[in-house]
PDB file of C-alpha atoms in Angstrom:
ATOM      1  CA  UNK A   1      31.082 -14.402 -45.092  1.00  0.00           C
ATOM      2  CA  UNK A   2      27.535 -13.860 -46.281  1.00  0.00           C
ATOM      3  CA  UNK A   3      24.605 -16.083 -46.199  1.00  0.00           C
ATOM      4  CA  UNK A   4      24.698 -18.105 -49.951  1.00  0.00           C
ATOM      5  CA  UNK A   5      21.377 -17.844 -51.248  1.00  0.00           C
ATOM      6  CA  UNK A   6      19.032 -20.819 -51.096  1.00  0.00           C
ATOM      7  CA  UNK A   7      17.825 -22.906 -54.196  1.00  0.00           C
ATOM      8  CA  UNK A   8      19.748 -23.897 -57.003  1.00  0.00           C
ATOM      9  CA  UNK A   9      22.626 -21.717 -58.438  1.00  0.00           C
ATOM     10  CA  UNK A  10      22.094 -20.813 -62.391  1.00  0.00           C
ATOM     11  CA  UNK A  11      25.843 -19.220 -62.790  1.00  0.00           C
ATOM     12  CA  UNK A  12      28.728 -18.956 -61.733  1.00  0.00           C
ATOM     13  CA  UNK A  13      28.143 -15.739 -59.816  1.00  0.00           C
ATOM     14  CA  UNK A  14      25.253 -13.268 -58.515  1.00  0.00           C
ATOM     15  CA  UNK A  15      26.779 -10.820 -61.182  1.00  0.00           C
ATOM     16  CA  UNK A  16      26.159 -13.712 -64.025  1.00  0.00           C
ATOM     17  CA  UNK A  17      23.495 -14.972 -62.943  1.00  0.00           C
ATOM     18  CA  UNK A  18      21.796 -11.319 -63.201  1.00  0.00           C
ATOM     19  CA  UNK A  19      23.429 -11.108 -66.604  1.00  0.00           C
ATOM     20  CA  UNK A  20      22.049 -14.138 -68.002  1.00  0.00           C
ATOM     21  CA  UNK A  21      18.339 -13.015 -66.569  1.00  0.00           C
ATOM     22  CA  UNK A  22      18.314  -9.813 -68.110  1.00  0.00           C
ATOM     23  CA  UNK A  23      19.721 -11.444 -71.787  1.00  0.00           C
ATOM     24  CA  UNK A  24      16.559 -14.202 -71.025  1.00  0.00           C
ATOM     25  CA  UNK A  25      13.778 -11.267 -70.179  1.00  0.00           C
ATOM     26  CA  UNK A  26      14.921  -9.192 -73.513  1.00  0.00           C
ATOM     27  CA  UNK A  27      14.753 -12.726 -75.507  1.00  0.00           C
ATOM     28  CA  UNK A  28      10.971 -13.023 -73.914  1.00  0.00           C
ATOM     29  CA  UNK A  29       9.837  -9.611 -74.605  1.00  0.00           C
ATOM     30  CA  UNK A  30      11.572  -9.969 -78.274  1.00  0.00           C
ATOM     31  CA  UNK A  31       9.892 -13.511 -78.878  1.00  0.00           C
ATOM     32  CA  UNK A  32       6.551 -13.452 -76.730  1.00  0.00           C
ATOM     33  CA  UNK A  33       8.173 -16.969 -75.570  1.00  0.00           C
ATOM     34  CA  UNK A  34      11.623 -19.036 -74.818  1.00  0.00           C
ATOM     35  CA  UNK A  35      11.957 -22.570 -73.980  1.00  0.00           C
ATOM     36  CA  UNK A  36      14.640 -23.248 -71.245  1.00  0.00           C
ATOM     37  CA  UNK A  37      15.086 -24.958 -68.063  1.00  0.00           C
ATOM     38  CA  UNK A  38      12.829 -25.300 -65.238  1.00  0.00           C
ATOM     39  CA  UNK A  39      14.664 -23.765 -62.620  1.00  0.00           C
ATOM     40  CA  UNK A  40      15.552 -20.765 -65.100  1.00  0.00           C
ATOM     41  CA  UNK A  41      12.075 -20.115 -65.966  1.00  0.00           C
ATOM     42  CA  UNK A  42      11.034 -20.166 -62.423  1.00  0.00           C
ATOM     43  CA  UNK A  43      13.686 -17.257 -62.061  1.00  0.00           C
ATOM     44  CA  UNK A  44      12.759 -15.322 -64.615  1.00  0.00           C
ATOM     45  CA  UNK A  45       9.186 -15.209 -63.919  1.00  0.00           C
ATOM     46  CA  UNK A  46       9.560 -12.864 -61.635  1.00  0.00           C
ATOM     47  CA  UNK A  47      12.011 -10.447 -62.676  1.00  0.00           C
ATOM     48  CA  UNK A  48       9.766 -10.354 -66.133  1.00  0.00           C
ATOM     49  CA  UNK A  49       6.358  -9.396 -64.243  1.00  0.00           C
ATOM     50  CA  UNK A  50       8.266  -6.886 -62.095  1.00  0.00           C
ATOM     51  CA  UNK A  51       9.474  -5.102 -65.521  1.00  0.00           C
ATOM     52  CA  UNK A  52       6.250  -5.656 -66.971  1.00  0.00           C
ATOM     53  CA  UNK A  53       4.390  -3.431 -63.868  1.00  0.00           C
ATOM     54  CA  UNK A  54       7.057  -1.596 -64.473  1.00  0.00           C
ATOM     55  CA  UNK A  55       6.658  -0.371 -68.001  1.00  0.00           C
ATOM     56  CA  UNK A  56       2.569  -0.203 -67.118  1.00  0.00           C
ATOM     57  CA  UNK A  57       3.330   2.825 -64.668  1.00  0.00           C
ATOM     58  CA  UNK A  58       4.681   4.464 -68.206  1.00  0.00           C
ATOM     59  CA  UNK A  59       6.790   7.527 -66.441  1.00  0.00           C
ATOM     60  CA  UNK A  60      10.764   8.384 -66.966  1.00  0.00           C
ATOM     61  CA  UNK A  61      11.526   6.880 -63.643  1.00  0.00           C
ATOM     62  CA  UNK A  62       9.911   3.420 -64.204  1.00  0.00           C
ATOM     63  CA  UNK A  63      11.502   3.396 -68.126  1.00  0.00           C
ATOM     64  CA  UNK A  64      15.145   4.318 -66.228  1.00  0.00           C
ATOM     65  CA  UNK A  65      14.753   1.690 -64.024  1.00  0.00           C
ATOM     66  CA  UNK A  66      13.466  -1.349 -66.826  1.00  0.00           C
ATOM     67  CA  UNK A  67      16.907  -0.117 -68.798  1.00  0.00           C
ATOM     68  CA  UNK A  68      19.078  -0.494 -66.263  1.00  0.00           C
ATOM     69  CA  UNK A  69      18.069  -4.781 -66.267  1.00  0.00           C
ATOM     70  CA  UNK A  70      17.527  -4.669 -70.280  1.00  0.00           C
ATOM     71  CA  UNK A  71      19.768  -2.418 -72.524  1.00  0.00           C
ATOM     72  CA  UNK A  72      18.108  -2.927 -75.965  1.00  0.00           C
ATOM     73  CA  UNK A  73      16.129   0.248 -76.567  1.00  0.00           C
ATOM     74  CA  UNK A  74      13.862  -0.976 -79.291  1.00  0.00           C
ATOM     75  CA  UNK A  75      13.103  -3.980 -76.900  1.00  0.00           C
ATOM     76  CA  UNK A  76      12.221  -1.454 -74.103  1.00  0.00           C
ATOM     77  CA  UNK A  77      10.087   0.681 -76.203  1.00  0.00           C
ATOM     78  CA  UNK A  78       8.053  -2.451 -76.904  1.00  0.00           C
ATOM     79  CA  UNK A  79       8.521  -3.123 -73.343  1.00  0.00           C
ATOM     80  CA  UNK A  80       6.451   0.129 -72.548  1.00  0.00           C
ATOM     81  CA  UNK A  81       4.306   0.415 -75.918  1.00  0.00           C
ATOM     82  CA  UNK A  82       2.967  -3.039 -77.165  1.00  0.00           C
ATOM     83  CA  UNK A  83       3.071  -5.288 -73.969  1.00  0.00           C
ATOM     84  CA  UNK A  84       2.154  -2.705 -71.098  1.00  0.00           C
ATOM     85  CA  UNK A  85      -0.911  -1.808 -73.064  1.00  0.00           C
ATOM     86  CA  UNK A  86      -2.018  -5.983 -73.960  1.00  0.00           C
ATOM     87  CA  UNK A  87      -1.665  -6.328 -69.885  1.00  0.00           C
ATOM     88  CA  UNK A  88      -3.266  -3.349 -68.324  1.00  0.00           C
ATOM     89  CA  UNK A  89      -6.267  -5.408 -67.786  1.00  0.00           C
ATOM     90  CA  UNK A  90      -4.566  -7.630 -65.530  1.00  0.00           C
ATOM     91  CA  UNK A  91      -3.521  -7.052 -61.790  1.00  0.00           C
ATOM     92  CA  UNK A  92      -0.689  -9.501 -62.563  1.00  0.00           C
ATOM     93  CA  UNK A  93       0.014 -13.188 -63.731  1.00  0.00           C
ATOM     94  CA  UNK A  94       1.686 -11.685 -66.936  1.00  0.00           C
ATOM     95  CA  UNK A  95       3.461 -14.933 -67.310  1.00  0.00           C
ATOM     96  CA  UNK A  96       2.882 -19.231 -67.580  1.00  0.00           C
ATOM     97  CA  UNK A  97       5.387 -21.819 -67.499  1.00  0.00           C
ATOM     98  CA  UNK A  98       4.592 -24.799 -69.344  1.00  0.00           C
ATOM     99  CA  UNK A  99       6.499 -27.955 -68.126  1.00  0.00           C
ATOM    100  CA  UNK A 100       7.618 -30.044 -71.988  1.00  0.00           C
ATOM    101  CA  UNK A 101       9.488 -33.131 -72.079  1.00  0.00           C
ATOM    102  CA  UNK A 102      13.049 -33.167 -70.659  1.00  0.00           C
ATOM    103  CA  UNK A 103      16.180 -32.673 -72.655  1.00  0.00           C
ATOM    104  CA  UNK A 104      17.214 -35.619 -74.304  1.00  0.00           C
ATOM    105  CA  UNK A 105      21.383 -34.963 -73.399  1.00  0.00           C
ATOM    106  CA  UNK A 106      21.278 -34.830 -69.896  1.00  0.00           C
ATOM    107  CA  UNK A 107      17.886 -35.355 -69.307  1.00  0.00           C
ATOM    108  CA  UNK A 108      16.901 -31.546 -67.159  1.00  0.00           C
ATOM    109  CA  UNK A 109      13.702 -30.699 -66.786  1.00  0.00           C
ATOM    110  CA  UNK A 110      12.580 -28.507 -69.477  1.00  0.00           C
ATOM    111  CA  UNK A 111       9.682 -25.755 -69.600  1.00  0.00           C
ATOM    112  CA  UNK A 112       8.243 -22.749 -71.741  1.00  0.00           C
ATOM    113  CA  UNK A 113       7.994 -19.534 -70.314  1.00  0.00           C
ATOM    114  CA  UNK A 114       5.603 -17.060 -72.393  1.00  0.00           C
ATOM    115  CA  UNK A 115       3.615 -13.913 -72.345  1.00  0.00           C
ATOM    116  CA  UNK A 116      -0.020 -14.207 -71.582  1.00  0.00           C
ATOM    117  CA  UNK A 117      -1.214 -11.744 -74.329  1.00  0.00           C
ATOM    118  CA  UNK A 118      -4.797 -13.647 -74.367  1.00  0.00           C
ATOM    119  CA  UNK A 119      -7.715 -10.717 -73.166  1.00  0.00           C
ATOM    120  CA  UNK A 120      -9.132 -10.600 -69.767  1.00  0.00           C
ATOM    121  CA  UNK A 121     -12.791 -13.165 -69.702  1.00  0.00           C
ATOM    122  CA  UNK A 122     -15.617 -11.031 -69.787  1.00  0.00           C
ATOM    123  CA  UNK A 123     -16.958 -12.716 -66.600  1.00  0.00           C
ATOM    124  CA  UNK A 124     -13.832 -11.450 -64.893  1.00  0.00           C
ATOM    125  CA  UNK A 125     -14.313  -8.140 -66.233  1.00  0.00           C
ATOM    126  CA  UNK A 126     -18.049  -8.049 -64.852  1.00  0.00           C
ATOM    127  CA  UNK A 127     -16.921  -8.881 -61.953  1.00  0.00           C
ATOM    128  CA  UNK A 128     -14.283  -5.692 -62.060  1.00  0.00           C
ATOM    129  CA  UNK A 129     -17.086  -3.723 -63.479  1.00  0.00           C
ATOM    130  CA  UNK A 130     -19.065  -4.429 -60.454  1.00  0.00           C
ATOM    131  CA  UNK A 131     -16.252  -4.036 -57.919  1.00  0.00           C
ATOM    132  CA  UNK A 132     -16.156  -0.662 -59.230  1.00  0.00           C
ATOM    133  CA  UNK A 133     -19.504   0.049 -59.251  1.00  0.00           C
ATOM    134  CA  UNK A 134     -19.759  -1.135 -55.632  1.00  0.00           C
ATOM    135  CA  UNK A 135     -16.553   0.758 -54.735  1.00  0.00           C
ATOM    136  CA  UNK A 136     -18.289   3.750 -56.022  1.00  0.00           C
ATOM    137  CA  UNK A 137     -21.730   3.614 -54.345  1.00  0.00           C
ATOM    138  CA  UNK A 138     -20.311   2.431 -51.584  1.00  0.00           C
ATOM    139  CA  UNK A 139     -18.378   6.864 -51.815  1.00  0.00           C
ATOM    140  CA  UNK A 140     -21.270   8.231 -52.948  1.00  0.00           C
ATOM    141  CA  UNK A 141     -23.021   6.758 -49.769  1.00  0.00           C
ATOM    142  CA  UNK A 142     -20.254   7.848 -47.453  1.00  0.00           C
ATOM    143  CA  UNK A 143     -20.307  11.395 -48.963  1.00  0.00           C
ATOM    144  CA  UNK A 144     -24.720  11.608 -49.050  1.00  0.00           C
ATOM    145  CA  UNK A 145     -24.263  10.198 -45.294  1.00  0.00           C
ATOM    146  CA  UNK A 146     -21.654  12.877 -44.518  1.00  0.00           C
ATOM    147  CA  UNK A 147     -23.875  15.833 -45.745  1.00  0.00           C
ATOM    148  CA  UNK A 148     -26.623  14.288 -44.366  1.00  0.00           C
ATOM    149  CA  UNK A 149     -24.490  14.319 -41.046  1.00  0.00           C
ATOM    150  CA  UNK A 150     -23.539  17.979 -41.531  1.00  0.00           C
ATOM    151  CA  UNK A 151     -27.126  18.954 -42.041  1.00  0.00           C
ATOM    152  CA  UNK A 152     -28.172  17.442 -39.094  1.00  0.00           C
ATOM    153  CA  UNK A 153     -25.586  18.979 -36.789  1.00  0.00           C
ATOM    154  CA  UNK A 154     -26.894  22.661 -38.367  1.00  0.00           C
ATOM    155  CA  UNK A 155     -30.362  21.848 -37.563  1.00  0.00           C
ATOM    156  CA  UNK A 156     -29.459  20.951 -34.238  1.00  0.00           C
ATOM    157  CA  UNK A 157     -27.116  24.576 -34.117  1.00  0.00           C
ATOM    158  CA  UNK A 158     -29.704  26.425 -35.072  1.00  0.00           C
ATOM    159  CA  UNK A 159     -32.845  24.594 -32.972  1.00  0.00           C
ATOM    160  CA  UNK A 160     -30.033  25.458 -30.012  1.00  0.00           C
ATOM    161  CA  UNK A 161     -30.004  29.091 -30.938  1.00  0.00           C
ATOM    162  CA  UNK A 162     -33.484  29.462 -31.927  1.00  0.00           C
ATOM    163  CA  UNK A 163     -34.175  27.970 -28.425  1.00  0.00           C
ATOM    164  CA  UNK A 164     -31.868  30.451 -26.535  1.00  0.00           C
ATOM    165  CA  UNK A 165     -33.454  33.713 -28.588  1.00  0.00           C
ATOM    166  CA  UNK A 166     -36.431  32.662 -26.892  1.00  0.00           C
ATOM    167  CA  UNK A 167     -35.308  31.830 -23.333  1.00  0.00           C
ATOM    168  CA  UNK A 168     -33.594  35.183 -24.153  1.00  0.00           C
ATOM    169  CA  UNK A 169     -37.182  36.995 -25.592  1.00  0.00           C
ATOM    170  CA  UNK A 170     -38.943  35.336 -22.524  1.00  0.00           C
ATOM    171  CA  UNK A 171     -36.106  36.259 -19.797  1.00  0.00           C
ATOM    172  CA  UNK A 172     -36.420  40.110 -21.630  1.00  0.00           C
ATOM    173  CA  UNK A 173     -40.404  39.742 -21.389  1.00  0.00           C
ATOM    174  CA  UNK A 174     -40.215  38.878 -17.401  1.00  0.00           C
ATOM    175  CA  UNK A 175     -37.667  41.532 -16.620  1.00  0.00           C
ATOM    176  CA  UNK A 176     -40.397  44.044 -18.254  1.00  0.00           C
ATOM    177  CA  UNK A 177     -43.045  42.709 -16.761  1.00  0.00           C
ATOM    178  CA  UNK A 178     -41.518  43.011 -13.379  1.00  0.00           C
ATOM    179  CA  UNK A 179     -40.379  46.538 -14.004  1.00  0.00           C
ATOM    180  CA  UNK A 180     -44.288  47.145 -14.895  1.00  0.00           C
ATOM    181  CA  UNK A 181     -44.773  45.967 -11.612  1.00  0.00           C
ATOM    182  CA  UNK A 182     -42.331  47.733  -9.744  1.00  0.00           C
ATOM    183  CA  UNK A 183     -43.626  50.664 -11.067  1.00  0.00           C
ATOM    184  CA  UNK A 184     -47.497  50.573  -9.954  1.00  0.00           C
ATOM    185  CA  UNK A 185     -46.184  49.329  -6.769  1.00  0.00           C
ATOM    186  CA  UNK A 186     -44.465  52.321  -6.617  1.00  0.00           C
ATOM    187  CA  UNK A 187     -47.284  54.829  -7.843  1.00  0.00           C
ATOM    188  CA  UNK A 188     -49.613  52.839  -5.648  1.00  0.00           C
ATOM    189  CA  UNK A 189     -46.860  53.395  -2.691  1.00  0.00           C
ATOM    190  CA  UNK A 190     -47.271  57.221  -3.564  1.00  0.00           C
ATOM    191  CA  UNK A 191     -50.760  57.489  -3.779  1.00  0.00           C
ATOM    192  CA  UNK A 192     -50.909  55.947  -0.969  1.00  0.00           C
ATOM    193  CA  UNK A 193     -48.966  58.420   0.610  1.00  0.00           C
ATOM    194  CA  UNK A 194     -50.497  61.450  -0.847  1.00  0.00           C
ATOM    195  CA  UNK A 195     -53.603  60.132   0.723  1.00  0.00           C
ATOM    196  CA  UNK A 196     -52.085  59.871   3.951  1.00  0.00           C
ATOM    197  CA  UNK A 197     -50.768  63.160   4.144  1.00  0.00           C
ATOM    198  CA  UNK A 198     -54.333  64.292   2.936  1.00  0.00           C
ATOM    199  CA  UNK A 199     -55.612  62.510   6.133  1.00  0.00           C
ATOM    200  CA  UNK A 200     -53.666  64.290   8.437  1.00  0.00           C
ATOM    201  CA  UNK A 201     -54.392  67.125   6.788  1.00  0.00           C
ATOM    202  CA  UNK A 202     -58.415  66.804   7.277  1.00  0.00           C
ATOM    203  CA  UNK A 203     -57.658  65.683  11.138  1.00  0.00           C
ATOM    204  CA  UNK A 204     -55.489  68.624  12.201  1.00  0.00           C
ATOM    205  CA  UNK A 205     -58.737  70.902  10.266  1.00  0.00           C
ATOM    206  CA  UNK A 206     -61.048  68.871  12.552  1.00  0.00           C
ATOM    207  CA  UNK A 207     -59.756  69.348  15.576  1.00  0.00           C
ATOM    208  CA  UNK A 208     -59.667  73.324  16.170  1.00  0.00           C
ATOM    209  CA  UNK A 209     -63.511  72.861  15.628  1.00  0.00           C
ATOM    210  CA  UNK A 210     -64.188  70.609  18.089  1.00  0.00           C
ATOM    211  CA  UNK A 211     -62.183  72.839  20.491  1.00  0.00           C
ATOM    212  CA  UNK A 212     -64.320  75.824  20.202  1.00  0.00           C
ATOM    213  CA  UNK A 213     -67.558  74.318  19.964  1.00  0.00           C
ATOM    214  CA  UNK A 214     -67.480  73.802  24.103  1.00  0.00           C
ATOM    215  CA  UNK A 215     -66.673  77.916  24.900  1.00  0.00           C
ATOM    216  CA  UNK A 216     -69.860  78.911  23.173  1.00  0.00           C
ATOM    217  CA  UNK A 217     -71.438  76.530  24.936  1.00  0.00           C
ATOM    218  CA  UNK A 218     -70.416  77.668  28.000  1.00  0.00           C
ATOM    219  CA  UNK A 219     -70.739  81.817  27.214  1.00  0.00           C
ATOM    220  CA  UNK A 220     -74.521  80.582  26.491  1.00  0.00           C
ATOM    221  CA  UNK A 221     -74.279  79.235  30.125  1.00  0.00           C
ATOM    222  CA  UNK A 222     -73.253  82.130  31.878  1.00  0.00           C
ATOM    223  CA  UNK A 223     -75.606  84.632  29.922  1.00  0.00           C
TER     224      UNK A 223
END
């Protein structure tokens, strides 16, 4: 068998006792207030505030659900017109129980359960007003820091390929310069062979000179 439920029992069944809170939330959106017992109010409080966030969120969905609890149209349309609009200020507490005096037959704990219709303090409102102007510098800073992040990381792309044109420009620059080289290395290499074969060239015309001078010598001699 399941679990019962703790805390006191308002009906005779679960199917009742939902019954009788759905008849008590239409009577309190109706009236704006009921008076009943203290253990009933403390019921209803909540099923009332979850209808009320309800009927704020305004769509089909949200008004299908509220009429499946409360099955007086007019009562819903209030539901969703009047009351969502006094509350949209508030982040909840749409409701106060007010303990009275007990009943005089049987002597139960009595209370009033209403609608706080009453406008949000301006204080509270200033401080909402604020939150949101926090919550909003607080983006604005996130996005200037982000773009300030984005700029950095091009500055730093482009330093890096700024920096490798010119390792490239300067690697380019050497690799001419040592061709340069390479090639008056290479015309000195020649000259220095022309000027080689120009030597040998003036020693093999020397020597055939030298050879003859001695045989006129001698011919003088014999004469």
């Amino acid at each position: 068998m399941p679990t019962p439920r703790k805390g006191p029992h308002l009906a005779s069944s679960p199917a009742h006792e939902r019954l009788m809170l759905a008849n008590m939330a239409t009577s309190l959106f109706e009236h704006g207030r009921i008076v009943t017992t203290l253990p009933k109010a403390k019921r209803l409080r909540p099923v009332a505030e979850r209808l009320i966030t309800f009927a704020k969120k305004g769509d089909l969905a949200h008004r299908r659900r509220v009429m499946r609890v409360i099955r007086n149209k007019s009562i819903v349309h209030k539901l969703f017109t009047e009351i969502a609009e006094q509350m949209q200020q508030r982040e909840g507490g749409y409701t106060r129980i007010v303990k009275i005096a007990p009943s005089k037959g049987n002597n139960a704990p009595r209370a009033i359960i209403e609608l706080v219709t009453e406008p949000v303090s301006a204080k509270e409102s200033v401080v909402k007003e604020a939150e949101a102007s926090a919550a909003v510098a607080a983006d604005k800073a996130q996005v200037e820091e982000a773009e300030a992040k984005v700029q950095k990381d091009t500055a730093e792309t482009a330093k890096t390929k700024t920096d490798k044109a010119v390792d490239e420009a300067e690697a380019k620059e050497t690799e001419a310069n040592a061709d340069v080289a390479a090639d008056k290395a290479e015309v000195k290499k020649t000259e220095a062979k022309d000027a080689d074969k120009e030597a040998k060239k003036a020693a093999k015309a020397k020597k055939p000179a030298a050879k003859k001078a001695p045989a006129k010598k001698a011919d003088k001699e014999e004469k």
